[in-house]
PDB file of C-alpha atoms in Angstrom:
ATOM      1  CA  GLU L   1       0.000   0.000   0.000  1.00 90.00           C
ATOM      2  CA  ALA L   2       2.821   2.422   0.851  1.00 89.00           C
ATOM      3  CA  ASP L   3       4.942   1.730  -2.247  1.00 93.00           C
ATOM      4  CA  ASP L   4       4.212   4.321  -4.931  1.00 92.00           C
ATOM      5  CA  ARG L   5       5.623   2.011  -7.609  1.00 93.00           C
ATOM      6  CA  ILE L   6       2.743  -0.401  -7.055  1.00 95.00           C
ATOM      7  CA  ASP L   7      -0.335   1.052  -8.733  1.00 93.00           C
ATOM      8  CA  GLU L   8      -2.853  -1.652  -7.974  1.00 94.00           C
ATOM      9  CA  VAL L   9      -3.136  -4.855  -5.973  1.00 96.00           C
ATOM     10  CA  PHE L  10      -5.252  -7.735  -7.274  1.00 96.00           C
ATOM     11  CA  VAL L  11      -6.528 -10.196  -4.688  1.00 95.00           C
ATOM     12  CA  SER L  12      -7.253 -13.247  -6.818  1.00 93.00           C
ATOM     13  CA  THR L  13      -9.643 -15.874  -5.489  1.00 90.00           C
ATOM     14  CA  ASN L  14     -12.499 -18.039  -6.711  1.00 87.00           C
ATOM     15  CA  GLU L  15     -16.225 -17.575  -6.244  1.00 89.00           C
ATOM     16  CA  ARG L  16     -16.343 -19.764  -3.154  1.00 87.00           C
ATOM     17  CA  PHE L  17     -14.267 -17.324  -1.091  1.00 89.00           C
ATOM     18  CA  ALA L  18     -15.109 -14.053  -2.849  1.00 93.00           C
ATOM     19  CA  GLY L  19     -17.621 -12.947  -0.212  1.00 95.00           C
ATOM     20  CA  GLU L  20     -15.130 -13.316   2.633  1.00 93.00           C
ATOM     21  CA  PHE L  21     -12.503 -11.280   0.811  1.00 95.00           C
ATOM     22  CA  GLU L  22     -15.081  -8.619  -0.095  1.00 95.00           C
ATOM     23  CA  THR L  23     -16.004  -8.258   3.585  1.00 95.00           C
ATOM     24  CA  TYR L  24     -12.359  -8.143   4.669  1.00 94.00           C
ATOM     25  CA  LEU L  25     -11.360  -5.497   2.123  1.00 94.00           C
ATOM     26  CA  ALA L  26     -14.426  -3.372   2.914  1.00 94.00           C
ATOM     27  CA  GLU L  27     -13.383  -3.265   6.573  1.00 94.00           C
ATOM     28  CA  THR L  28      -9.780  -2.186   5.915  1.00 94.00           C
ATOM     29  CA  ALA L  29      -8.268   1.185   5.096  1.00 94.00           C
ATOM     30  CA  PHE L  30      -6.458  -0.221   2.040  1.00 93.00           C
ATOM     31  CA  GLU L  31      -7.124   1.709  -1.162  1.00 93.00           C
ATOM     32  CA  LYS L  32      -5.200  -0.279  -3.777  1.00 95.00           C
ATOM     33  CA  PRO L  33      -6.671  -3.795  -3.607  1.00 95.00           C
ATOM     34  CA  THR L  34      -9.153  -4.941  -6.220  1.00 94.00           C
ATOM     35  CA  LEU L  35     -10.874  -8.296  -5.795  1.00 96.00           C
ATOM     36  CA  SER L  36     -10.482 -10.373  -8.952  1.00 95.00           C
ATOM     37  CA  VAL L  37     -12.741 -13.429  -8.966  1.00 93.00           C
ATOM     38  CA  GLU L  38     -12.129 -16.589 -10.968  1.00 87.00           C
ATOM     39  CA  ASP L  39     -15.143 -18.288 -12.485  1.00 79.00           C
ATOM     40  CA  THR L  40     -14.654 -21.396 -10.345  1.00 67.00           C
ATOM     41  CA  THR L  41     -16.160 -22.713  -7.127  1.00 60.00           C
ATOM     42  CA  ASP L  42     -14.464 -26.038  -6.384  1.00 59.00           C
ATOM     43  CA  GLU L  43     -11.227 -27.965  -6.850  1.00 56.00           C
ATOM     44  CA  SER L  44     -12.377 -29.790  -9.992  1.00 58.00           C
ATOM     45  CA  GLU L  45     -12.835 -26.488 -11.850  1.00 56.00           C
ATOM     46  CA  LYS L  46      -9.602 -24.780 -10.787  1.00 64.00           C
ATOM     47  CA  PHE L  47      -7.162 -23.607 -13.442  1.00 76.00           C
ATOM     48  CA  GLY L  48      -4.072 -24.453 -11.399  1.00 87.00           C
ATOM     49  CA  VAL L  49      -1.830 -21.695 -10.043  1.00 88.00           C
ATOM     50  CA  VAL L  50      -0.147 -20.891 -13.362  1.00 93.00           C
ATOM     51  CA  GLY L  51      -3.441 -21.132 -15.217  1.00 91.00           C
ATOM     52  CA  ALA L  52      -5.107 -18.837 -12.683  1.00 91.00           C
ATOM     53  CA  LEU L  53      -2.268 -16.320 -12.997  1.00 94.00           C
ATOM     54  CA  ALA L  54      -2.582 -16.287 -16.789  1.00 94.00           C
ATOM     55  CA  GLN L  55      -6.355 -15.873 -16.409  1.00 92.00           C
ATOM     56  CA  LEU L  56      -5.790 -12.956 -14.033  1.00 94.00           C
ATOM     57  CA  VAL L  57      -3.480 -11.206 -16.497  1.00 95.00           C
ATOM     58  CA  ASP L  58      -6.056 -11.670 -19.262  1.00 93.00           C
ATOM     59  CA  ARG L  59      -9.106 -10.866 -17.106  1.00 93.00           C
ATOM     60  CA  GLU L  60      -7.670  -7.631 -15.726  1.00 95.00           C
ATOM     61  CA  GLY L  61      -5.827  -6.597 -18.876  1.00 95.00           C
ATOM     62  CA  ILE L  62      -2.498  -6.403 -17.046  1.00 96.00           C
ATOM     63  CA  ASP L  63       0.225  -5.004 -19.293  1.00 95.00           C
ATOM     64  CA  GLU L  64       2.683  -3.663 -16.730  1.00 96.00           C
ATOM     65  CA  ASP L  65       5.411  -5.223 -14.580  1.00 97.00           C
ATOM     66  CA  LEU L  66       3.811  -7.714 -12.198  1.00 97.00           C
ATOM     67  CA  VAL L  67       4.754  -8.821  -8.677  1.00 97.00           C
ATOM     68  CA  VAL L  68       3.106 -12.076  -7.548  1.00 97.00           C
ATOM     69  CA  VAL L  69       2.939 -13.240  -3.916  1.00 95.00           C
ATOM     70  CA  ALA L  70       1.219 -16.505  -3.011  1.00 92.00           C
ATOM     71  CA  GLY L  71      -1.517 -16.003  -0.442  1.00 90.00           C
ATOM     72  CA  ASP L  72      -0.213 -18.655   1.947  1.00 89.00           C
ATOM     73  CA  ASN L  73       3.142 -16.886   2.416  1.00 90.00           C
ATOM     74  CA  LEU L  74       4.103 -15.239   5.681  1.00 93.00           C
ATOM     75  CA  ILE L  75       7.344 -13.338   5.086  1.00 92.00           C
ATOM     76  CA  SER L  76       9.433 -11.067   7.283  1.00 90.00           C
ATOM     77  CA  PHE L  77      11.041  -8.916   4.586  1.00 91.00           C
ATOM     78  CA  ASP L  78       9.485  -5.755   3.181  1.00 92.00           C
ATOM     79  CA  ILE L  79       8.050  -6.344  -0.297  1.00 93.00           C
ATOM     80  CA  ALA L  80       9.600  -2.981  -1.263  1.00 94.00           C
ATOM     81  CA  GLU L  81      13.037  -4.610  -0.880  1.00 96.00           C
ATOM     82  CA  PHE L  82      12.036  -7.262  -3.400  1.00 97.00           C
ATOM     83  CA  VAL L  83      10.687  -4.591  -5.769  1.00 96.00           C
ATOM     84  CA  ASP L  84      14.015  -2.711  -5.431  1.00 97.00           C
ATOM     85  CA  PHE L  85      15.873  -5.876  -6.421  1.00 97.00           C
ATOM     86  CA  PHE L  86      13.553  -6.510  -9.368  1.00 97.00           C
ATOM     87  CA  ALA L  87      13.811  -2.908 -10.575  1.00 96.00           C
ATOM     88  CA  ASP L  88      17.611  -3.121 -10.557  1.00 96.00           C
ATOM     89  CA  ALA L  89      17.650  -6.528 -12.273  1.00 95.00           C
ATOM     90  CA  GLY L  90      15.129  -5.672 -14.983  1.00 94.00           C
ATOM     91  CA  GLU L  91      14.526  -9.408 -15.463  1.00 96.00           C
ATOM     92  CA  PRO L  92      12.217 -12.076 -14.022  1.00 97.00           C
ATOM     93  CA  ALA L  93      12.964 -12.524 -10.333  1.00 98.00           C
ATOM     94  CA  LEU L  94      12.038 -14.808  -7.467  1.00 97.00           C
ATOM     95  CA  ALA L  95      12.543 -14.720  -3.715  1.00 97.00           C
ATOM     96  CA  ALA L  96      14.588 -17.580  -2.233  1.00 97.00           C
ATOM     97  CA  TYR L  97      14.990 -18.792   1.332  1.00 96.00           C
ATOM     98  CA  ASP L  98      17.223 -21.356   3.015  1.00 96.00           C
ATOM     99  CA  VAL L  99      14.881 -23.774   4.807  1.00 93.00           C
ATOM    100  CA  GLY L 100      17.869 -25.450   6.483  1.00 93.00           C
ATOM    101  CA  SER L 101      16.639 -28.982   5.843  1.00 93.00           C
ATOM    102  CA  ARG L 102      16.972 -31.184   2.769  1.00 94.00           C
ATOM    103  CA  GLU L 103      13.820 -33.023   3.817  1.00 94.00           C
ATOM    104  CA  LYS L 104      11.838 -29.758   3.826  1.00 90.00           C
ATOM    105  CA  ALA L 105      13.445 -28.745   0.534  1.00 93.00           C
ATOM    106  CA  LYS L 106      11.786 -31.737  -1.178  1.00 94.00           C
ATOM    107  CA  SER L 107       8.452 -29.915  -0.954  1.00 90.00           C
ATOM    108  CA  TYR L 108       9.571 -26.790  -2.831  1.00 92.00           C
ATOM    109  CA  GLY L 109      11.393 -25.552  -5.897  1.00 93.00           C
ATOM    110  CA  LEU L 110      15.141 -25.913  -5.390  1.00 95.00           C
ATOM    111  CA  VAL L 111      17.247 -22.944  -6.508  1.00 96.00           C
ATOM    112  CA  GLU L 112      20.914 -23.082  -7.579  1.00 96.00           C
ATOM    113  CA  LEU L 113      22.671 -19.744  -7.963  1.00 96.00           C
ATOM    114  CA  GLU L 114      25.756 -18.135  -9.441  1.00 96.00           C
ATOM    115  CA  GLY L 115      25.749 -14.759  -7.749  1.00 96.00           C
ATOM    116  CA  ASP L 116      22.084 -13.787  -7.929  1.00 97.00           C
ATOM    117  CA  ARG L 117      21.459 -15.567 -11.237  1.00 97.00           C
ATOM    118  CA  VAL L 118      19.428 -18.762 -11.169  1.00 97.00           C
ATOM    119  CA  VAL L 119      21.455 -21.373 -13.044  1.00 96.00           C
ATOM    120  CA  ASP L 120      19.256 -24.333 -12.160  1.00 95.00           C
ATOM    121  CA  PHE L 121      15.761 -24.792 -10.781  1.00 94.00           C
ATOM    122  CA  GLN L 122      14.244 -28.143  -9.803  1.00 93.00           C
ATOM    123  CA  GLU L 123      10.622 -28.375  -8.718  1.00 92.00           C
ATOM    124  CA  LYS L 124      10.155 -30.726  -5.723  1.00 92.00           C
ATOM    125  CA  PRO L 125      13.319 -32.800  -6.252  1.00 93.00           C
ATOM    126  CA  ASP L 126      13.527 -36.278  -4.691  1.00 94.00           C
ATOM    127  CA  ASP L 127      17.166 -35.726  -3.741  1.00 94.00           C
ATOM    128  CA  PRO L 128      17.774 -32.002  -3.156  1.00 94.00           C
ATOM    129  CA  LYS L 129      21.425 -30.968  -3.312  1.00 91.00           C
ATOM    130  CA  SER L 130      20.908 -27.863  -1.205  1.00 93.00           C
ATOM    131  CA  THR L 131      18.300 -26.218   1.036  1.00 96.00           C
ATOM    132  CA  LEU L 132      17.710 -22.949  -0.874  1.00 97.00           C
ATOM    133  CA  VAL L 133      14.136 -22.883  -2.163  1.00 96.00           C
ATOM    134  CA  SER L 134      11.784 -20.587  -4.026  1.00 95.00           C
ATOM    135  CA  ILE L 135       8.984 -19.208  -1.839  1.00 93.00           C
ATOM    136  CA  ALA L 136       6.326 -18.365  -4.461  1.00 90.00           C
ATOM    137  CA  CYS L 137       7.149 -14.653  -4.550  1.00 96.00           C
ATOM    138  CA  TYR L 138       7.874 -13.587  -8.127  1.00 97.00           C
ATOM    139  CA  ALA L 139       8.255 -10.523 -10.320  1.00 97.00           C
ATOM    140  CA  PHE L 140       7.857 -10.418 -14.094  1.00 97.00           C
ATOM    141  CA  PRO L 141       8.631  -7.564 -16.513  1.00 97.00           C
ATOM    142  CA  ALA L 142       5.662  -6.572 -18.663  1.00 97.00           C
ATOM    143  CA  GLU L 143       7.266  -8.041 -21.784  1.00 95.00           C
ATOM    144  CA  ARG L 144       7.581 -11.457 -20.108  1.00 95.00           C
ATOM    145  CA  LEU L 145       3.891 -11.854 -19.186  1.00 96.00           C
ATOM    146  CA  GLU L 146       3.268 -13.450 -22.565  1.00 95.00           C
ATOM    147  CA  ASP L 147       5.478 -16.337 -21.437  1.00 96.00           C
ATOM    148  CA  LEU L 148       2.593 -17.518 -19.241  1.00 95.00           C
ATOM    149  CA  SER L 149       0.328 -18.197 -22.221  1.00 94.00           C
ATOM    150  CA  THR L 150       3.226 -19.631 -24.249  1.00 96.00           C
ATOM    151  CA  TYR L 151       3.941 -22.063 -21.420  1.00 96.00           C
ATOM    152  CA  LEU L 152       0.314 -23.152 -21.084  1.00 95.00           C
ATOM    153  CA  GLU L 153      -0.264 -23.437 -24.838  1.00 94.00           C
ATOM    154  CA  ALA L 154       2.682 -25.847 -24.940  1.00 95.00           C
ATOM    155  CA  GLY L 155       0.722 -28.160 -22.631  1.00 94.00           C
ATOM    156  CA  GLU L 156       2.994 -27.637 -19.617  1.00 94.00           C
ATOM    157  CA  ASN L 157       1.919 -28.230 -15.996  1.00 91.00           C
ATOM    158  CA  PRO L 158      -0.635 -25.543 -14.989  1.00 92.00           C
ATOM    159  CA  ASP L 159      -0.776 -26.440 -11.307  1.00 87.00           C
ATOM    160  CA  GLU L 160       2.502 -25.466  -9.622  1.00 86.00           C
ATOM    161  CA  PRO L 161       4.269 -22.132 -10.276  1.00 91.00           C
ATOM    162  CA  GLY L 162       7.617 -23.857  -9.745  1.00 91.00           C
ATOM    163  CA  TRP L 163       7.193 -25.806 -12.983  1.00 93.00           C
ATOM    164  CA  PHE L 164       6.717 -22.528 -14.832  1.00 95.00           C
ATOM    165  CA  ILE L 165       9.828 -21.043 -13.189  1.00 95.00           C
ATOM    166  CA  GLN L 166      11.818 -24.164 -14.113  1.00 94.00           C
ATOM    167  CA  TRP L 167      10.623 -23.794 -17.722  1.00 96.00           C
ATOM    168  CA  LEU L 168      11.316 -20.047 -17.714  1.00 96.00           C
ATOM    169  CA  GLN L 169      14.810 -20.397 -16.245  1.00 95.00           C
ATOM    170  CA  GLN L 170      15.782 -22.651 -19.141  1.00 95.00           C
ATOM    171  CA  ARG L 171      14.829 -19.919 -21.598  1.00 95.00           C
ATOM    172  CA  ARG L 172      15.372 -16.581 -19.828  1.00 95.00           C
ATOM    173  CA  THR L 173      17.662 -15.052 -17.258  1.00 97.00           C
ATOM    174  CA  VAL L 174      16.026 -15.303 -13.838  1.00 97.00           C
ATOM    175  CA  ARG L 175      17.402 -13.538 -10.757  1.00 98.00           C
ATOM    176  CA  ALA L 176      16.995 -14.554  -7.116  1.00 98.00           C
ATOM    177  CA  PHE L 177      16.447 -12.257  -4.142  1.00 98.00           C
ATOM    178  CA  THR L 178      17.696 -14.121  -1.069  1.00 97.00           C
ATOM    179  CA  PHE L 179      16.748 -13.098   2.452  1.00 95.00           C
ATOM    180  CA  ASP L 180      17.192 -14.055   6.078  1.00 92.00           C
ATOM    181  CA  GLY L 181      14.633 -13.694   8.827  1.00 90.00           C
ATOM    182  CA  ALA L 182      11.402 -15.658   8.793  1.00 92.00           C
ATOM    183  CA  TRP L 183       9.281 -17.373   6.171  1.00 94.00           C
ATOM    184  CA  PHE L 184       6.347 -19.713   6.596  1.00 93.00           C
ATOM    185  CA  ASP L 185       4.310 -21.545   3.985  1.00 89.00           C
ATOM    186  CA  ILE L 186       1.102 -21.705   5.983  1.00 89.00           C
ATOM    187  CA  GLY L 187      -0.526 -24.341   3.809  1.00 82.00           C
ATOM    188  CA  THR L 188      -0.765 -26.968   6.572  1.00 85.00           C
ATOM    189  CA  PRO L 189      -2.027 -26.842  10.176  1.00 89.00           C
ATOM    190  CA  GLU L 190       1.467 -27.582  11.473  1.00 89.00           C
ATOM    191  CA  SER L 191       3.099 -24.750   9.519  1.00 90.00           C
ATOM    192  CA  TYR L 192       0.243 -22.431  10.511  1.00 92.00           C
ATOM    193  CA  LEU L 193       0.994 -23.158  14.179  1.00 94.00           C
ATOM    194  CA  ASP L 194       4.709 -22.608  13.477  1.00 93.00           C
ATOM    195  CA  ALA L 195       3.813 -19.153  12.141  1.00 93.00           C
ATOM    196  CA  ILE L 196       1.697 -18.420  15.223  1.00 93.00           C
ATOM    197  CA  GLU L 197       4.572 -19.482  17.451  1.00 94.00           C
ATOM    198  CA  TRP L 198       6.935 -17.135  15.604  1.00 93.00           C
ATOM    199  CA  SER L 199       4.433 -14.278  15.727  1.00 91.00           C
ATOM    200  CA  LEU L 200       3.786 -14.707  19.455  1.00 92.00           C
ATOM    201  CA  ASP L 201       7.458 -15.470  20.169  1.00 91.00           C
ATOM    202  CA  GLY L 202       6.269 -18.503  22.102  1.00 87.00           C
ATOM    203  CA  GLY L 203       3.963 -16.406  24.232  1.00 93.00           C
ATOM    204  CA  THR L 204       0.238 -16.542  24.867  1.00 96.00           C
ATOM    205  CA  VAL L 205      -2.422 -14.006  23.876  1.00 97.00           C
ATOM    206  CA  VAL L 206      -5.979 -13.897  25.184  1.00 97.00           C
ATOM    207  CA  HIS L 207      -8.308 -11.343  23.604  1.00 97.00           C
ATOM    208  CA  GLU L 208      -9.875  -8.922  26.078  1.00 97.00           C
ATOM    209  CA  ASP L 209     -13.330 -10.106  24.996  1.00 97.00           C
ATOM    210  CA  ALA L 210     -12.533 -13.799  25.536  1.00 98.00           C
ATOM    211  CA  THR L 211     -13.466 -15.681  28.702  1.00 97.00           C
ATOM    212  CA  VAL L 212     -10.873 -18.000  30.263  1.00 98.00           C
ATOM    213  CA  THR L 213     -11.605 -19.554  33.658  1.00 97.00           C
ATOM    214  CA  ASP L 214     -10.019 -22.334  35.718  1.00 97.00           C
ATOM    215  CA  SER L 215      -7.701 -23.198  32.838  1.00 97.00           C
ATOM    216  CA  GLN L 216      -3.990 -23.672  32.180  1.00 97.00           C
ATOM    217  CA  LEU L 217      -2.584 -21.952  29.109  1.00 97.00           C
ATOM    218  CA  GLY L 218       0.897 -23.060  28.083  1.00 95.00           C
ATOM    219  CA  GLU L 219       3.161 -21.657  25.384  1.00 94.00           C
ATOM    220  CA  THR L 220       1.930 -20.468  21.995  1.00 95.00           C
ATOM    221  CA  VAL L 221      -1.772 -20.172  22.727  1.00 97.00           C
ATOM    222  CA  HIS L 222      -4.052 -17.622  21.051  1.00 97.00           C
ATOM    223  CA  VAL L 223      -7.624 -17.317  22.331  1.00 98.00           C
ATOM    224  CA  MET L 224      -9.602 -14.942  20.108  1.00 97.00           C
ATOM    225  CA  ALA L 225     -12.529 -12.616  20.771  1.00 97.00           C
ATOM    226  CA  ASP L 226     -15.704 -14.025  22.335  1.00 97.00           C
ATOM    227  CA  ALA L 227     -14.173 -17.489  22.753  1.00 98.00           C
ATOM    228  CA  THR L 228     -14.775 -19.359  26.004  1.00 98.00           C
ATOM    229  CA  VAL L 229     -12.256 -21.660  27.677  1.00 98.00           C
ATOM    230  CA  GLU L 230     -13.272 -23.356  30.930  1.00 97.00           C
ATOM    231  CA  ASP L 231     -11.565 -26.096  32.972  1.00 97.00           C
ATOM    232  CA  ALA L 232      -9.174 -26.769  30.104  1.00 97.00           C
ATOM    233  CA  THR L 233      -5.492 -27.149  29.358  1.00 97.00           C
ATOM    234  CA  LEU L 234      -4.175 -25.577  26.152  1.00 98.00           C
ATOM    235  CA  GLU L 235      -0.693 -25.836  24.659  1.00 97.00           C
ATOM    236  CA  ARG L 236       0.322 -24.647  21.176  1.00 96.00           C
ATOM    237  CA  ALA L 237      -3.267 -24.049  20.178  1.00 97.00           C
ATOM    238  CA  VAL L 238      -5.474 -21.470  18.502  1.00 97.00           C
ATOM    239  CA  VAL L 239      -9.106 -20.955  19.509  1.00 98.00           C
ATOM    240  CA  PHE L 240     -11.064 -18.866  17.035  1.00 97.00           C
ATOM    241  CA  PRO L 241     -13.887 -16.400  17.853  1.00 97.00           C
ATOM    242  CA  GLU L 242     -17.031 -17.693  19.526  1.00 97.00           C
ATOM    243  CA  ALA L 243     -15.605 -21.177  20.032  1.00 97.00           C
ATOM    244  CA  THR L 244     -16.123 -22.942  23.355  1.00 97.00           C
ATOM    245  CA  VAL L 245     -13.692 -25.382  24.987  1.00 97.00           C
ATOM    246  CA  ARG L 246     -14.719 -27.015  28.286  1.00 96.00           C
ATOM    247  CA  ASN L 247     -13.114 -29.741  30.360  1.00 96.00           C
ATOM    248  CA  ALA L 248     -10.649 -30.605  27.612  1.00 96.00           C
ATOM    249  CA  GLU L 249      -6.935 -30.863  26.895  1.00 97.00           C
ATOM    250  CA  ILE L 250      -5.974 -29.283  23.584  1.00 97.00           C
ATOM    251  CA  ARG L 251      -2.423 -29.561  22.220  1.00 97.00           C
ATOM    252  CA  GLY L 252      -1.054 -28.675  18.810  1.00 96.00           C
ATOM    253  CA  SER L 253      -4.535 -27.986  17.483  1.00 97.00           C
ATOM    254  CA  ILE L 254      -6.638 -25.346  15.755  1.00 97.00           C
ATOM    255  CA  ILE L 255     -10.238 -24.859  16.882  1.00 97.00           C
ATOM    256  CA  ASP L 256     -12.220 -22.890  14.313  1.00 96.00           C
ATOM    257  CA  ARG L 257     -14.979 -20.391  15.007  1.00 95.00           C
ATOM    258  CA  GLU L 258     -18.248 -21.305  16.725  1.00 96.00           C
ATOM    259  CA  THR L 259     -16.953 -24.784  17.538  1.00 96.00           C
ATOM    260  CA  MET L 260     -17.819 -26.590  20.772  1.00 96.00           C
ATOM    261  CA  ILE L 261     -15.374 -29.006  22.406  1.00 96.00           C
ATOM    262  CA  GLY L 262     -16.522 -30.637  25.645  1.00 95.00           C
ATOM    263  CA  SER L 263     -14.891 -33.342  27.780  1.00 94.00           C
ATOM    264  CA  PHE L 264     -12.746 -34.404  24.861  1.00 93.00           C
ATOM    265  CA  ASP L 265      -8.946 -34.266  24.499  1.00 94.00           C
ATOM    266  CA  LEU L 266      -7.334 -33.340  21.186  1.00 95.00           C
ATOM    267  CA  SER L 267      -3.787 -33.427  19.892  1.00 95.00           C
ATOM    268  CA  GLY L 268      -2.630 -32.395  16.420  1.00 94.00           C
ATOM    269  CA  ALA L 269      -6.193 -31.696  15.295  1.00 95.00           C
ATOM    270  CA  LEU L 270      -7.814 -29.212  12.930  1.00 94.00           C
ATOM    271  CA  ILE L 271     -11.471 -28.770  13.900  1.00 96.00           C
ATOM    272  CA  GLY L 272     -13.627 -26.978  11.345  1.00 93.00           C
ATOM    273  CA  ALA L 273     -16.078 -24.203  12.060  1.00 94.00           C
ATOM    274  CA  HIS L 274     -19.462 -24.911  13.675  1.00 94.00           C
ATOM    275  CA  THR L 275     -18.387 -28.390  14.834  1.00 94.00           C
ATOM    276  CA  SER L 276     -19.524 -29.926  18.107  1.00 94.00           C
ATOM    277  CA  ILE L 277     -17.429 -32.672  19.747  1.00 94.00           C
ATOM    278  CA  THR L 278     -18.171 -34.147  23.172  1.00 88.00           C
ATOM    279  CA  ASP L 279     -17.716 -37.471  24.933  1.00 79.00           C
ATOM    280  CA  GLY L 280     -21.437 -38.127  24.581  1.00 58.00           C
ATOM    281  CA  GLY L 281     -22.474 -36.357  27.745  1.00 47.00           C
ATOM    282  CA  GLN L 282     -24.195 -32.991  28.110  1.00 45.00           C
ATOM    283  CA  PHE L 283     -22.162 -30.042  26.895  1.00 49.00           C
TER     284      PHE L 283
END
């Protein structure tokens, strides 16, 4: 929002989630975002990430330099730093992060560099030779946007952006912006809780409008507004608004909004909204 070089922000989603994004954007002070809605409602209709990006470019008539950030990224660097790097490079660019584990690297696009130039890119390798990965933060010059349609018309994989970057790197110069600090791909419950732990620095936050009585709250616990926690033990857990947890032990779990958990212990669980789980007795 604060970067004058960025004229407009497109929040791309499908019809299923459009209403939630409309509500969110209406309640913020942001002026640049425009909601751009795909004509899809479920997984079977999705274009894939690369296909959706090409559709966005076509749908919105984008003909300027484009910065793309995946919605499940939590990053600690300022996007302006990445835009600075891209502006200096004048070529397609990606952001790269050392995940510090070859096992973790198997799940991402592996980046090999000479200086800041990408000399090899392998999407989800079985035997990664390093731990430097692409984090789904990209920048493309206006004249390179046509590569998206060229790639798709050739019948290449439309689902993962890494396959497009691998294809592009074999044909164009691609630069890599490397950074330290924090990065989380919050696409799984476990990584979401890792991000919460980083954000809270291992601490615990209880919203002033939440009710917590006769309970033990350990490290990395976030109890949101209008939630109720009674006679419970929570450790590394998130309780969303208007959820109720009574007489339960919750560890490593996410309890979504308006959920009721009573006399039932959970570990490593993701409980969807409006769910009721008890041991069979009265809640």
